[in-house]
Amino acid sequence: MKIKGISPNVITYTTLIRGMCTLGQQKEAQQMLTEMLRNNITPDIQTYNMLIDMYCKDGKVGQARDIFVHMTERGFVPNIITYNALLDGYCLRCEMDEAKKLMDLMVENGCKPNVVTYSSLINGYCKSKKIDKALGLLQEIHFNGLAPDVITYNTLIDALCKDNQLKLAHQYFKEMEAHGLKPNVITWNSFLDGMCRNAQIDKAVATVKEMENTGMVPDIVTYCTLMDGLCEANRLSEAIHIFSFLTAKGLHDVRAYTIIIKGFCKEGLLAKADELLKNMEDNKCFPNECTFNTIIRGFIDGKDAKRALELVSLMRNKEFAADNHTISSLVSLLTDPNIGDADKDLLKKFFEN
């Protein structure tokens, strides 16, 4: 373009910056902004918004704030998209005091918060375990004549379920339906997770059937949540039945394999756990760090130090690392009276190396 004597304009630069932001090329996007300014091409509000959003999504709120300050110093007036992007960045990092200050600033500057603003704040308060404040914001949404969306309700319902407030979560489930909003699979999965956390496994099983009866198609998260709950409730055979259903459909998911491996380990069925680990790769489903740590701890609990160390070596070859829980469990075997001298020697050599 430059070779042909055509000078880039603000649209050219903004298009390039958009592509860089989409690809997460932060350094290049920042350099492009610098080049614009050096060539006396004034960025528009859209350019700044994209950069702020990019940094916030990557957790770099400080850089996003710098862009925000830079644009205001150059005479740009932030719009609702600007404020929402930066506010969401604060909320994702649970910096709620800064988020609240920013919301106060936007109101002071005549920019009215919308449902996206409130949803970000609600998410931030839920992540910060301040559910009462999140619920208060929902009432504020209604008071200001705004309509909460499915994302707003899903955020609250998930937080309430994780806080074991299933009855209150169900009230908001009914409220969203009353407002004409249809719960989606994410909504249902939150309830399912809450039930499994509270050992309400029969209700969880019934909930999946209810989903299917209402035309809601369960996803892999649904099935994995239920399988994990069944394994924790010592109902491994039912979990295996669901797992077999998934694999028969060609769904080979690392989370599903890891859950069943964990279930086998919990029941002391270490040979089956080992066999399933090998079957994973045969089905082009490759174990991750969680899978390895899970099965290694299974062999540690089964007092099989040799196989546990073999698996540690295998995971290292695949560039995974044993976590602190696994390492401390291996250390405990050194003083375990049920571990033979030969295995203790293997452990000592492992830690020496």
mmCIF file of C-alpha atoms in Angstrom:
data_model
loop_
_atom_site.group_PDB
_atom_site.id
_atom_site.type_symbol
_atom_site.label_atom_id
_atom_site.label_comp_id
_atom_site.label_asym_id
_atom_site.label_seq_id
_atom_site.Cartn_x
_atom_site.Cartn_y
_atom_site.Cartn_z
ATOM 1 C CA MET A 1 0.000 0.000 0.000
ATOM 2 C CA LYS A 2 2.762 2.416 0.996
ATOM 3 C CA ILE A 3 4.868 1.267 -1.982
ATOM 4 C CA LYS A 4 2.085 2.420 -4.301
ATOM 5 C CA GLY A 5 2.064 5.795 -2.594
ATOM 6 C CA ILE A 6 -1.243 5.227 -0.820
ATOM 7 C CA SER A 7 -1.241 6.527 2.746
ATOM 8 C CA PRO A 8 -3.065 4.477 5.394
ATOM 9 C CA ASN A 9 -5.972 6.291 7.020
ATOM 10 C CA VAL A 10 -7.797 5.807 10.313
ATOM 11 C CA ILE A 11 -9.956 3.032 8.815
ATOM 12 C CA THR A 12 -6.856 1.150 7.644
ATOM 13 C CA TYR A 13 -5.178 1.362 11.031
ATOM 14 C CA THR A 14 -8.361 0.513 12.934
ATOM 15 C CA THR A 15 -8.913 -2.560 10.758
ATOM 16 C CA LEU A 16 -5.345 -3.730 11.386
ATOM 17 C CA ILE A 17 -5.614 -3.075 15.122
ATOM 18 C CA ARG A 18 -8.907 -4.989 15.247
ATOM 19 C CA GLY A 19 -7.220 -8.013 13.679
ATOM 20 C CA MET A 20 -4.279 -7.797 16.071
ATOM 21 C CA CYS A 21 -6.585 -7.481 19.072
ATOM 22 C CA THR A 22 -8.580 -10.506 17.906
ATOM 23 C CA LEU A 23 -5.351 -12.517 17.674
ATOM 24 C CA GLY A 24 -4.131 -11.216 21.031
ATOM 25 C CA GLN A 25 -1.120 -9.514 19.446
ATOM 26 C CA GLN A 26 -0.864 -6.844 22.125
ATOM 27 C CA LYS A 27 2.615 -5.565 21.320
ATOM 28 C CA GLU A 28 1.821 -5.203 17.618
ATOM 29 C CA ALA A 29 -1.510 -3.482 18.317
ATOM 30 C CA GLN A 30 0.185 -1.015 20.669
ATOM 31 C CA GLN A 31 2.899 -0.350 18.085
ATOM 32 C CA MET A 32 0.242 0.293 15.466
ATOM 33 C CA LEU A 33 -1.372 2.892 17.729
ATOM 34 C CA THR A 34 2.031 4.547 18.206
ATOM 35 C CA GLU A 35 2.556 4.600 14.434
ATOM 36 C CA MET A 36 -0.860 6.215 13.930
ATOM 37 C CA LEU A 37 -0.015 9.004 16.345
ATOM 38 C CA ARG A 38 3.454 9.447 14.823
ATOM 39 C CA ASN A 39 1.838 9.871 11.389
ATOM 40 C CA ASN A 40 -0.585 12.447 12.808
ATOM 41 C CA ILE A 41 -3.573 10.166 12.239
ATOM 42 C CA THR A 42 -6.028 10.547 15.084
ATOM 43 C CA PRO A 43 -7.447 7.243 16.369
ATOM 44 C CA ASP A 44 -11.204 7.154 16.823
ATOM 45 C CA ILE A 45 -13.090 5.966 19.894
ATOM 46 C CA GLN A 46 -13.486 2.505 18.340
ATOM 47 C CA THR A 47 -9.707 2.089 18.142
ATOM 48 C CA TYR A 48 -9.261 2.912 21.810
ATOM 49 C CA ASN A 49 -12.162 0.672 22.816
ATOM 50 C CA MET A 50 -10.636 -2.318 21.040
ATOM 51 C CA LEU A 51 -7.291 -1.844 22.790
ATOM 52 C CA ILE A 52 -8.903 -1.424 26.205
ATOM 53 C CA ASP A 53 -11.016 -4.542 25.669
ATOM 54 C CA MET A 54 -7.989 -6.556 24.517
ATOM 55 C CA TYR A 55 -5.936 -5.695 27.599
ATOM 56 C CA CYS A 56 -8.852 -6.279 29.986
ATOM 57 C CA LYS A 57 -9.634 -9.705 28.552
ATOM 58 C CA ASP A 58 -5.990 -10.641 29.166
ATOM 59 C CA GLY A 59 -6.154 -9.393 32.757
ATOM 60 C CA LYS A 60 -3.891 -6.399 32.077
ATOM 61 C CA VAL A 61 -6.172 -3.771 33.556
ATOM 62 C CA GLY A 62 -3.270 -1.422 34.284
ATOM 63 C CA GLN A 63 -2.435 -1.116 30.587
ATOM 64 C CA ALA A 64 -6.128 -0.737 29.768
ATOM 65 C CA ARG A 65 -6.392 2.065 32.310
ATOM 66 C CA ASP A 66 -3.372 3.776 30.725
ATOM 67 C CA ILE A 67 -5.129 3.707 27.342
ATOM 68 C CA PHE A 68 -8.276 5.084 29.004
ATOM 69 C CA VAL A 69 -6.336 7.976 30.547
ATOM 70 C CA HIS A 70 -4.463 8.611 27.290
ATOM 71 C CA MET A 71 -7.671 8.899 25.264
ATOM 72 C CA THR A 72 -9.345 11.239 27.748
ATOM 73 C CA GLU A 73 -6.248 13.441 27.832
ATOM 74 C CA ARG A 74 -6.503 13.710 24.043
ATOM 75 C CA GLY A 75 -10.053 14.988 24.373
ATOM 76 C CA PHE A 76 -11.985 11.787 23.661
ATOM 77 C CA VAL A 77 -15.159 11.202 25.658
ATOM 78 C CA PRO A 78 -15.492 7.541 26.730
ATOM 79 C CA ASN A 79 -18.751 5.912 25.657
ATOM 80 C CA ILE A 80 -20.686 3.037 27.217
ATOM 81 C CA ILE A 81 -18.502 0.501 25.359
ATOM 82 C CA THR A 82 -15.339 2.072 26.782
ATOM 83 C CA TYR A 83 -16.627 2.086 30.335
ATOM 84 C CA ASN A 84 -18.040 -1.441 30.112
ATOM 85 C CA ALA A 85 -14.784 -2.881 28.755
ATOM 86 C CA LEU A 86 -12.668 -1.353 31.533
ATOM 87 C CA LEU A 87 -15.230 -2.083 34.225
ATOM 88 C CA ASP A 88 -15.395 -5.736 33.148
ATOM 89 C CA GLY A 89 -11.608 -5.890 33.397
ATOM 90 C CA TYR A 90 -11.753 -4.750 37.016
ATOM 91 C CA CYS A 91 -14.573 -7.192 37.776
ATOM 92 C CA LEU A 92 -12.734 -10.160 36.254
ATOM 93 C CA ARG A 93 -9.882 -9.419 38.663
ATOM 94 C CA CYS A 94 -12.332 -8.871 41.552
ATOM 95 C CA GLU A 95 -11.116 -5.277 41.949
ATOM 96 C CA MET A 96 -14.594 -4.193 42.966
ATOM 97 C CA ASP A 97 -13.633 -0.906 44.618
ATOM 98 C CA GLU A 98 -12.083 0.259 41.350
ATOM 99 C CA ALA A 99 -15.074 -1.037 39.402
ATOM 100 C CA LYS A 100 -17.471 0.893 41.633
ATOM 101 C CA LYS A 101 -15.374 4.074 41.288
ATOM 102 C CA LEU A 102 -15.474 3.702 37.514
ATOM 103 C CA MET A 103 -19.242 3.239 37.524
ATOM 104 C CA ASP A 104 -19.621 6.368 39.653
ATOM 105 C CA LEU A 105 -17.394 8.221 37.170
ATOM 106 C CA MET A 106 -19.436 7.123 34.170
ATOM 107 C CA VAL A 107 -22.671 8.250 35.842
ATOM 108 C CA GLU A 108 -21.034 11.543 36.808
ATOM 109 C CA ASN A 109 -20.025 12.026 33.162
ATOM 110 C CA GLY A 110 -23.577 11.431 31.966
ATOM 111 C CA CYS A 111 -23.091 7.879 30.671
ATOM 112 C CA LYS A 112 -25.978 5.730 31.865
ATOM 113 C CA PRO A 113 -25.120 2.132 32.890
ATOM 114 C CA ASN A 114 -26.832 -0.588 30.863
ATOM 115 C CA VAL A 115 -27.521 -4.260 31.539
ATOM 116 C CA VAL A 116 -23.977 -5.171 30.391
ATOM 117 C CA THR A 117 -22.559 -2.819 33.030
ATOM 118 C CA TYR A 118 -24.647 -4.378 35.760
ATOM 119 C CA SER A 119 -23.956 -7.938 34.583
ATOM 120 C CA SER A 120 -20.203 -7.313 34.813
ATOM 121 C CA LEU A 121 -20.579 -5.925 38.340
ATOM 122 C CA ILE A 122 -22.781 -8.842 39.362
ATOM 123 C CA ASN A 123 -20.169 -11.272 38.019
ATOM 124 C CA GLY A 124 -17.430 -9.450 39.914
ATOM 125 C CA TYR A 125 -19.315 -9.514 43.199
ATOM 126 C CA CYS A 126 -20.176 -13.190 42.708
ATOM 127 C CA LYS A 127 -16.509 -14.014 42.047
ATOM 128 C CA SER A 128 -15.647 -12.020 45.180
ATOM 129 C CA LYS A 129 -18.141 -14.075 47.246
ATOM 130 C CA LYS A 130 -20.260 -10.966 47.862
ATOM 131 C CA ILE A 131 -23.527 -12.447 46.655
ATOM 132 C CA ASP A 132 -25.712 -10.081 48.689
ATOM 133 C CA LYS A 133 -24.259 -7.123 46.786
ATOM 134 C CA ALA A 134 -24.845 -8.943 43.507
ATOM 135 C CA LEU A 135 -28.482 -9.573 44.434
ATOM 136 C CA GLY A 136 -28.841 -5.913 45.369
ATOM 137 C CA LEU A 137 -27.651 -4.939 41.891
ATOM 138 C CA LEU A 138 -30.323 -7.147 40.341
ATOM 139 C CA GLN A 139 -32.956 -5.124 42.186
ATOM 140 C CA GLU A 140 -31.236 -1.949 40.986
ATOM 141 C CA ILE A 141 -31.498 -3.182 37.398
ATOM 142 C CA HIS A 142 -35.267 -3.565 37.776
ATOM 143 C CA PHE A 143 -35.557 -0.201 39.566
ATOM 144 C CA ASN A 144 -33.791 1.544 36.678
ATOM 145 C CA GLY A 145 -36.184 0.041 34.149
ATOM 146 C CA LEU A 146 -33.630 -2.312 32.629
ATOM 147 C CA ALA A 147 -34.217 -5.971 31.807
ATOM 148 C CA PRO A 148 -31.724 -8.556 33.101
ATOM 149 C CA ASP A 149 -30.732 -11.076 30.439
ATOM 150 C CA VAL A 150 -29.964 -14.788 30.602
ATOM 151 C CA ILE A 151 -26.287 -14.055 31.315
ATOM 152 C CA THR A 152 -27.240 -11.941 34.339
ATOM 153 C CA TYR A 153 -29.427 -14.664 35.811
ATOM 154 C CA ASN A 154 -26.968 -17.444 34.974
ATOM 155 C CA THR A 155 -24.217 -15.615 36.847
ATOM 156 C CA LEU A 156 -26.375 -15.250 39.957
ATOM 157 C CA ILE A 157 -27.776 -18.774 39.821
ATOM 158 C CA ASP A 158 -24.303 -20.289 39.440
ATOM 159 C CA ALA A 159 -22.966 -18.278 42.396
ATOM 160 C CA LEU A 160 -25.928 -19.265 44.579
ATOM 161 C CA CYS A 161 -25.548 -22.939 43.668
ATOM 162 C CA LYS A 162 -21.830 -22.831 44.478
ATOM 163 C CA ASP A 163 -22.780 -21.209 47.808
ATOM 164 C CA ASN A 164 -25.212 -24.088 48.474
ATOM 165 C CA GLN A 165 -28.232 -21.764 48.303
ATOM 166 C CA LEU A 166 -30.191 -24.008 45.945
ATOM 167 C CA LYS A 167 -33.650 -22.875 47.054
ATOM 168 C CA LEU A 168 -32.836 -19.232 46.410
ATOM 169 C CA ALA A 169 -31.226 -20.167 43.093
ATOM 170 C CA HIS A 170 -34.450 -21.932 42.120
ATOM 171 C CA GLN A 171 -36.431 -18.779 42.940
ATOM 172 C CA TYR A 172 -34.353 -16.826 40.441
ATOM 173 C CA PHE A 173 -34.724 -19.673 37.947
ATOM 174 C CA LYS A 174 -38.492 -19.193 38.185
ATOM 175 C CA GLU A 175 -38.102 -15.408 38.068
ATOM 176 C CA MET A 176 -36.160 -15.518 34.810
ATOM 177 C CA GLU A 177 -38.861 -17.731 33.298
ATOM 178 C CA ALA A 178 -41.525 -15.291 34.531
ATOM 179 C CA HIS A 179 -39.686 -12.523 32.666
ATOM 180 C CA GLY A 180 -39.853 -14.517 29.444
ATOM 181 C CA LEU A 181 -36.246 -15.718 29.536
ATOM 182 C CA LYS A 182 -35.574 -19.350 28.684
ATOM 183 C CA PRO A 183 -32.961 -21.082 30.863
ATOM 184 C CA ASN A 184 -30.175 -22.553 28.727
ATOM 185 C CA VAL A 185 -27.864 -25.508 29.266
ATOM 186 C CA ILE A 186 -25.529 -23.320 31.362
ATOM 187 C CA THR A 187 -28.398 -22.559 33.752
ATOM 188 C CA TRP A 188 -29.263 -26.238 34.119
ATOM 189 C CA ASN A 189 -25.613 -27.222 34.580
ATOM 190 C CA SER A 190 -25.298 -24.790 37.488
ATOM 191 C CA PHE A 191 -28.199 -26.485 39.264
ATOM 192 C CA LEU A 192 -26.774 -29.898 38.488
ATOM 193 C CA ASP A 193 -23.420 -28.912 39.975
ATOM 194 C CA GLY A 194 -25.136 -27.547 43.086
ATOM 195 C CA MET A 195 -27.089 -30.756 43.581
ATOM 196 C CA CYS A 196 -23.984 -32.896 43.205
ATOM 197 C CA ARG A 197 -22.074 -30.666 45.641
ATOM 198 C CA ASN A 198 -24.858 -31.218 48.176
ATOM 199 C CA ALA A 199 -25.021 -34.992 47.613
ATOM 200 C CA GLN A 200 -28.489 -34.715 46.049
ATOM 201 C CA ILE A 201 -27.594 -37.283 43.418
ATOM 202 C CA ASP A 202 -31.083 -38.648 42.804
ATOM 203 C CA LYS A 203 -32.275 -35.088 42.150
ATOM 204 C CA ALA A 204 -29.328 -34.568 39.813
ATOM 205 C CA VAL A 205 -30.212 -37.685 37.811
ATOM 206 C CA ALA A 206 -33.841 -36.546 37.657
ATOM 207 C CA THR A 207 -32.724 -33.078 36.545
ATOM 208 C CA VAL A 208 -30.885 -34.472 33.515
ATOM 209 C CA LYS A 209 -34.019 -36.412 32.566
ATOM 210 C CA GLU A 210 -36.075 -33.239 33.023
ATOM 211 C CA MET A 211 -33.669 -31.384 30.727
ATOM 212 C CA GLU A 212 -34.159 -33.990 28.035
ATOM 213 C CA ASN A 213 -37.951 -33.975 28.495
ATOM 214 C CA THR A 214 -38.078 -30.189 28.033
ATOM 215 C CA GLY A 215 -36.032 -30.344 24.831
ATOM 216 C CA MET A 216 -32.817 -29.100 26.421
ATOM 217 C CA VAL A 217 -29.882 -31.080 25.048
ATOM 218 C CA PRO A 218 -27.312 -31.921 27.763
ATOM 219 C CA ASP A 219 -23.723 -31.084 26.832
ATOM 220 C CA ILE A 220 -20.425 -32.642 27.879
ATOM 221 C CA VAL A 221 -20.357 -30.458 31.013
ATOM 222 C CA THR A 222 -23.759 -31.861 32.010
ATOM 223 C CA TYR A 223 -22.606 -35.451 31.697
ATOM 224 C CA CYS A 224 -19.227 -34.851 33.344
ATOM 225 C CA THR A 225 -20.853 -33.099 36.303
ATOM 226 C CA LEU A 226 -23.290 -35.962 36.787
ATOM 227 C CA MET A 227 -20.585 -38.625 36.391
ATOM 228 C CA ASP A 228 -18.409 -36.908 38.976
ATOM 229 C CA GLY A 229 -21.335 -36.664 41.389
ATOM 230 C CA LEU A 230 -22.145 -40.346 40.917
ATOM 231 C CA CYS A 231 -18.514 -41.349 41.537
ATOM 232 C CA GLU A 232 -18.405 -39.262 44.721
ATOM 233 C CA ALA A 233 -21.615 -40.998 45.848
ATOM 234 C CA ASN A 234 -20.021 -44.429 45.261
ATOM 235 C CA ARG A 235 -22.293 -45.096 42.288
ATOM 236 C CA LEU A 236 -19.497 -45.883 39.885
ATOM 237 C CA SER A 237 -21.485 -48.322 37.739
ATOM 238 C CA GLU A 238 -23.994 -45.588 36.850
ATOM 239 C CA ALA A 239 -21.171 -43.214 35.975
ATOM 240 C CA ILE A 240 -19.596 -45.873 33.749
ATOM 241 C CA HIS A 241 -22.959 -46.330 32.014
ATOM 242 C CA ILE A 242 -23.005 -42.619 31.092
ATOM 243 C CA PHE A 243 -19.340 -42.759 30.061
ATOM 244 C CA SER A 244 -20.054 -45.734 27.773
ATOM 245 C CA PHE A 245 -22.969 -43.804 26.271
ATOM 246 C CA LEU A 246 -20.641 -40.895 25.470
ATOM 247 C CA THR A 247 -17.847 -42.989 23.981
ATOM 248 C CA ALA A 248 -20.354 -44.986 21.905
ATOM 249 C CA LYS A 249 -21.340 -41.658 20.343
ATOM 250 C CA GLY A 250 -17.691 -40.936 19.595
ATOM 251 C CA LEU A 251 -17.375 -38.340 22.359
ATOM 252 C CA HIS A 252 -13.915 -38.877 23.826
ATOM 253 C CA ASP A 253 -13.437 -36.067 26.332
ATOM 254 C CA VAL A 254 -10.407 -35.788 28.627
ATOM 255 C CA ARG A 255 -12.587 -34.610 31.527
ATOM 256 C CA ALA A 256 -14.858 -37.637 31.187
ATOM 257 C CA TYR A 257 -11.913 -40.056 31.134
ATOM 258 C CA THR A 258 -10.322 -38.347 34.135
ATOM 259 C CA ILE A 259 -13.544 -38.580 36.152
ATOM 260 C CA ILE A 260 -13.910 -42.319 35.522
ATOM 261 C CA ILE A 261 -10.212 -42.889 36.253
ATOM 262 C CA LYS A 262 -10.771 -41.042 39.537
ATOM 263 C CA GLY A 263 -13.807 -43.243 40.192
ATOM 264 C CA PHE A 264 -11.787 -46.417 39.597
ATOM 265 C CA CYS A 265 -9.031 -45.149 41.903
ATOM 266 C CA LYS A 266 -11.568 -44.308 44.608
ATOM 267 C CA GLU A 267 -12.830 -47.893 44.489
ATOM 268 C CA GLY A 268 -9.288 -49.295 44.485
ATOM 269 C CA LEU A 269 -9.679 -50.587 40.921
ATOM 270 C CA LEU A 270 -6.211 -49.464 39.893
ATOM 271 C CA ALA A 271 -5.759 -51.959 37.063
ATOM 272 C CA LYS A 272 -8.938 -50.645 35.439
ATOM 273 C CA ALA A 273 -7.764 -47.056 35.933
ATOM 274 C CA ASP A 274 -4.439 -47.919 34.288
ATOM 275 C CA GLU A 275 -6.192 -49.668 31.415
ATOM 276 C CA LEU A 276 -8.449 -46.674 30.813
ATOM 277 C CA LEU A 277 -5.426 -44.360 30.773
ATOM 278 C CA LYS A 278 -3.951 -46.459 27.968
ATOM 279 C CA ASN A 279 -7.281 -46.565 26.118
ATOM 280 C CA MET A 280 -7.434 -42.773 26.095
ATOM 281 C CA GLU A 281 -4.527 -42.397 23.710
ATOM 282 C CA ASP A 282 -5.823 -45.250 21.555
ATOM 283 C CA ASN A 283 -8.949 -43.131 21.089
ATOM 284 C CA LYS A 284 -6.905 -39.985 20.322
ATOM 285 C CA CYS A 285 -7.910 -38.447 23.649
ATOM 286 C CA PHE A 286 -4.713 -37.411 25.382
ATOM 287 C CA PRO A 287 -4.373 -37.249 29.185
ATOM 288 C CA ASN A 288 -3.659 -33.852 30.676
ATOM 289 C CA GLU A 289 -1.955 -32.782 33.894
ATOM 290 C CA CYS A 290 -5.117 -33.381 35.917
ATOM 291 C CA THR A 291 -5.479 -36.913 34.513
ATOM 292 C CA PHE A 292 -1.927 -37.839 35.488
ATOM 293 C CA ASN A 293 -2.121 -36.329 38.965
ATOM 294 C CA THR A 294 -5.422 -38.129 39.546
ATOM 295 C CA ILE A 295 -4.179 -41.596 38.626
ATOM 296 C CA ILE A 296 -0.804 -41.106 40.352
ATOM 297 C CA ARG A 297 -2.574 -40.257 43.610
ATOM 298 C CA GLY A 298 -4.707 -43.349 43.090
ATOM 299 C CA PHE A 299 -1.599 -45.543 43.018
ATOM 300 C CA ILE A 300 -0.142 -43.665 45.986
ATOM 301 C CA ASP A 301 -3.313 -44.361 47.978
ATOM 302 C CA GLY A 302 -3.026 -47.984 46.848
ATOM 303 C CA LYS A 303 0.557 -48.063 48.218
ATOM 304 C CA ASP A 304 1.994 -48.857 44.783
ATOM 305 C CA ALA A 305 4.973 -46.507 44.811
ATOM 306 C CA LYS A 306 6.653 -48.155 41.828
ATOM 307 C CA ARG A 307 3.744 -47.591 39.444
ATOM 308 C CA ALA A 308 3.158 -44.097 40.838
ATOM 309 C CA LEU A 309 6.765 -43.151 40.045
ATOM 310 C CA GLU A 310 6.516 -44.715 36.578
ATOM 311 C CA LEU A 311 3.522 -42.492 35.895
ATOM 312 C CA VAL A 312 5.363 -39.434 37.229
ATOM 313 C CA SER A 313 8.143 -40.203 34.749
ATOM 314 C CA LEU A 314 5.598 -40.634 31.953
ATOM 315 C CA MET A 315 3.901 -37.331 32.683
ATOM 316 C CA ARG A 316 7.270 -35.561 32.768
ATOM 317 C CA ASN A 317 8.080 -36.986 29.349
ATOM 318 C CA LYS A 318 4.856 -35.375 28.163
ATOM 319 C CA GLU A 319 5.974 -32.076 29.744
ATOM 320 C CA PHE A 320 3.460 -32.156 32.590
ATOM 321 C CA ALA A 321 4.328 -31.636 36.246
ATOM 322 C CA ALA A 322 3.131 -33.339 39.400
ATOM 323 C CA ASP A 323 1.245 -30.859 41.595
ATOM 324 C CA ASN A 324 1.977 -30.094 45.247
ATOM 325 C CA HIS A 325 -0.693 -32.514 46.475
ATOM 326 C CA THR A 326 0.841 -35.361 44.474
ATOM 327 C CA ILE A 327 4.392 -34.562 45.612
ATOM 328 C CA SER A 328 3.385 -34.337 49.290
ATOM 329 C CA SER A 329 1.534 -37.649 48.940
ATOM 330 C CA LEU A 330 4.680 -39.247 47.512
ATOM 331 C CA VAL A 331 6.713 -37.850 50.416
ATOM 332 C CA SER A 332 4.288 -39.408 52.889
ATOM 333 C CA LEU A 333 5.069 -42.857 51.459
ATOM 334 C CA LEU A 334 8.644 -42.593 52.785
ATOM 335 C CA THR A 335 7.357 -43.011 56.335
ATOM 336 C CA ASP A 336 4.447 -45.307 55.502
ATOM 337 C CA PRO A 337 4.828 -48.665 57.323
ATOM 338 C CA ASN A 338 2.951 -50.401 54.489
ATOM 339 C CA ILE A 339 5.623 -49.506 51.933
ATOM 340 C CA GLY A 340 8.438 -52.019 51.450
ATOM 341 C CA ASP A 341 12.132 -51.146 51.576
ATOM 342 C CA ALA A 342 12.576 -51.610 47.813
ATOM 343 C CA ASP A 343 9.852 -49.065 47.036
ATOM 344 C CA LYS A 344 11.240 -46.666 49.644
ATOM 345 C CA ASP A 345 14.621 -46.878 47.929
ATOM 346 C CA LEU A 346 12.927 -45.957 44.631
ATOM 347 C CA LEU A 347 11.287 -42.989 46.325
ATOM 348 C CA LYS A 348 14.576 -41.824 47.838
ATOM 349 C CA LYS A 349 16.292 -41.986 44.447
ATOM 350 C CA PHE A 350 13.407 -40.045 42.919
ATOM 351 C CA PHE A 351 13.696 -37.229 45.439
ATOM 352 C CA GLU A 352 17.505 -37.215 45.239
ATOM 353 C CA ASN A 353 17.237 -36.614 41.489
#
